[in-house]
């Protein structure tokens, strides 16, 4: 028995695999003799006292569920320093010495603020976007892409039947990772991402024309949310090439669904590591994947890192999707 009490919350956009991380935190904590609270609706739960003590069975049968059993929120209130102090006071009043925060880099800023207010926090990267510079992987990314490729495969069936061009927008906020990998996995003729400067004539029209010359009659163009403009692009392709074009924005379908094996396993490993850190009274860290291994970094070091887009993978996509 360590006699410690800790809490876990999910914050920002939900991501498949968040439940697996919550489960790992609860089970690891209880296994180490801790009391573990589940905090509802992100940081708001710490401001409203919306939390519950978890037991081993509280997290039964959630590992395969999408969404988050703890609900999530984007809390503007928590950005105010007086509320961060209020949340820290609340944690102290419950004897909570550490909090695991599962979310994106906004949530990590919140975790840093709460640590500065006196409650050790550990961040676990949970977002479909894979946009956290310090970690090669974020929980939810694999499931979102697997959903995206299923959807694009279906769109391809109808595009092929009509000899059309289908333009598909995928999520990712300012990050092109979902678009890049989905584009490769579905054989997209062009992939537009915010990280790579593009020219519609060169990178879309000419690529379509070149593949037409080799006999291709239907085309998939994958566009990252950070580029957008898919309706206009469809109209432009119709006008320039006389091919029928249709635009689809995949949207929130990518956020739901049962997490893949990868998301369940990575979430479990990350949740476990977060509790191990708290058990040693270590806070202000983010659990990350680096060189394929789960490790941890100081939150400020992590937040200061710059994301590097995988240009080699982009070049491979452009070479083989012809
Ligand atoms: P994500 O965690 O997915 O990046 P957000 O950027 O919406 O999502 O952040 C989630 C929540 O984290 C915010 O609603 C807010 O409660 C908290 N947060 C974000 N930035 C800060 C900050 N600078 N200081 C304190 N809390 C923050
Ligand atoms: O961060 C996850 C994400 O789904 C992004 O890909 C997208 O830009 C955003 O959240 C959508 O946010 P909301 O849930 O507010 O529609």
PDB file of C-alpha atoms and ligand atoms in Angstrom, residues 11-13 43 73-76 78-79 84 103-107 109-110 113 173, ligand 1:
ATOM      1  CA  UNK A  11      -9.174  16.286 -22.289  1.00  0.00           C
ATOM      2  CA  UNK A  12      -9.477  17.893 -25.746  1.00  0.00           C
ATOM      3  CA  UNK A  13     -10.858  15.877 -28.682  1.00  0.00           C
ATOM      4  CA  UNK A  43     -10.303  19.845 -16.374  1.00  0.00           C
ATOM      5  CA  UNK A  73     -14.122  18.782 -22.667  1.00  0.00           C
ATOM      6  CA  UNK A  74     -12.316  21.806 -23.907  1.00  0.00           C
ATOM      7  CA  UNK A  75     -12.309  23.940 -20.755  1.00  0.00           C
ATOM      8  CA  UNK A  76     -11.774  27.668 -21.285  1.00  0.00           C
ATOM      9  CA  UNK A  78      -9.209  26.105 -16.713  1.00  0.00           C
ATOM     10  CA  UNK A  79      -6.977  28.428 -18.744  1.00  0.00           C
ATOM     11  CA  UNK A  84      -5.792  26.302 -11.968  1.00  0.00           C
ATOM     12  CA  UNK A 103      -5.048  14.487 -24.417  1.00  0.00           C
ATOM     13  CA  UNK A 104      -3.170  16.633 -26.901  1.00  0.00           C
ATOM     14  CA  UNK A 105      -0.590  19.378 -26.444  1.00  0.00           C
ATOM     15  CA  UNK A 106      -3.230  21.871 -25.229  1.00  0.00           C
ATOM     16  CA  UNK A 107      -4.028  19.418 -22.456  1.00  0.00           C
ATOM     17  CA  UNK A 109      -0.151  22.930 -21.175  1.00  0.00           C
ATOM     18  CA  UNK A 110      -2.934  22.480 -18.666  1.00  0.00           C
ATOM     19  CA  UNK A 113      -0.045  24.640 -15.155  1.00  0.00           C
ATOM     20  CA  UNK A 173      -6.011  19.910 -37.733  1.00  0.00           C
TER      21      UNK A 173
HETATM   22  P1  LIG B   1      -5.767  19.163 -27.140  1.00  0.00           P
HETATM   23  O1  LIG B   1      -5.410  18.713 -25.773  1.00  0.00           O
HETATM   24  O2  LIG B   1      -6.390  18.076 -27.974  1.00  0.00           O
HETATM   25  O3  LIG B   1      -4.629  19.885 -27.831  1.00  0.00           O
HETATM   26  P2  LIG B   1      -7.050  21.712 -26.605  1.00  0.00           P
HETATM   27  O4  LIG B   1      -6.002  22.565 -27.235  1.00  0.00           O
HETATM   28  O5  LIG B   1      -8.478  22.079 -26.832  1.00  0.00           O
HETATM   29  O6  LIG B   1      -6.981  20.190 -27.018  1.00  0.00           O
HETATM   30  O7  LIG B   1      -6.757  21.721 -25.027  1.00  0.00           O
HETATM   31  C1  LIG B   1      -7.562  20.958 -24.155  1.00  0.00           C
HETATM   32  C2  LIG B   1      -7.766  21.712 -22.866  1.00  0.00           C
HETATM   33  O8  LIG B   1      -6.517  21.880 -22.197  1.00  0.00           O
HETATM   34  C3  LIG B   1      -8.284  23.132 -23.021  1.00  0.00           C
HETATM   35  O9  LIG B   1      -9.653  23.181 -23.233  1.00  0.00           O
HETATM   36  C4  LIG B   1      -7.911  23.718 -21.674  1.00  0.00           C
HETATM   37  O10 LIG B   1      -8.772  23.277 -20.647  1.00  0.00           O
HETATM   38  C5  LIG B   1      -6.549  23.084 -21.438  1.00  0.00           C
HETATM   39  N1  LIG B   1      -5.499  24.012 -21.916  1.00  0.00           N
HETATM   40  C6  LIG B   1      -5.120  24.261 -23.185  1.00  0.00           C
HETATM   41  N2  LIG B   1      -4.153  25.203 -23.237  1.00  0.00           N
HETATM   42  C7  LIG B   1      -3.927  25.580 -21.951  1.00  0.00           C
HETATM   43  C8  LIG B   1      -3.048  26.516 -21.327  1.00  0.00           C
HETATM   44  N3  LIG B   1      -2.211  27.276 -22.054  1.00  0.00           N
HETATM   45  N4  LIG B   1      -3.095  26.623 -19.987  1.00  0.00           N
HETATM   46  C9  LIG B   1      -3.930  25.853 -19.260  1.00  0.00           C
HETATM   47  N5  LIG B   1      -4.783  24.962 -19.783  1.00  0.00           N
HETATM   48  C10 LIG B   1      -4.784  24.812 -21.106  1.00  0.00           C
END
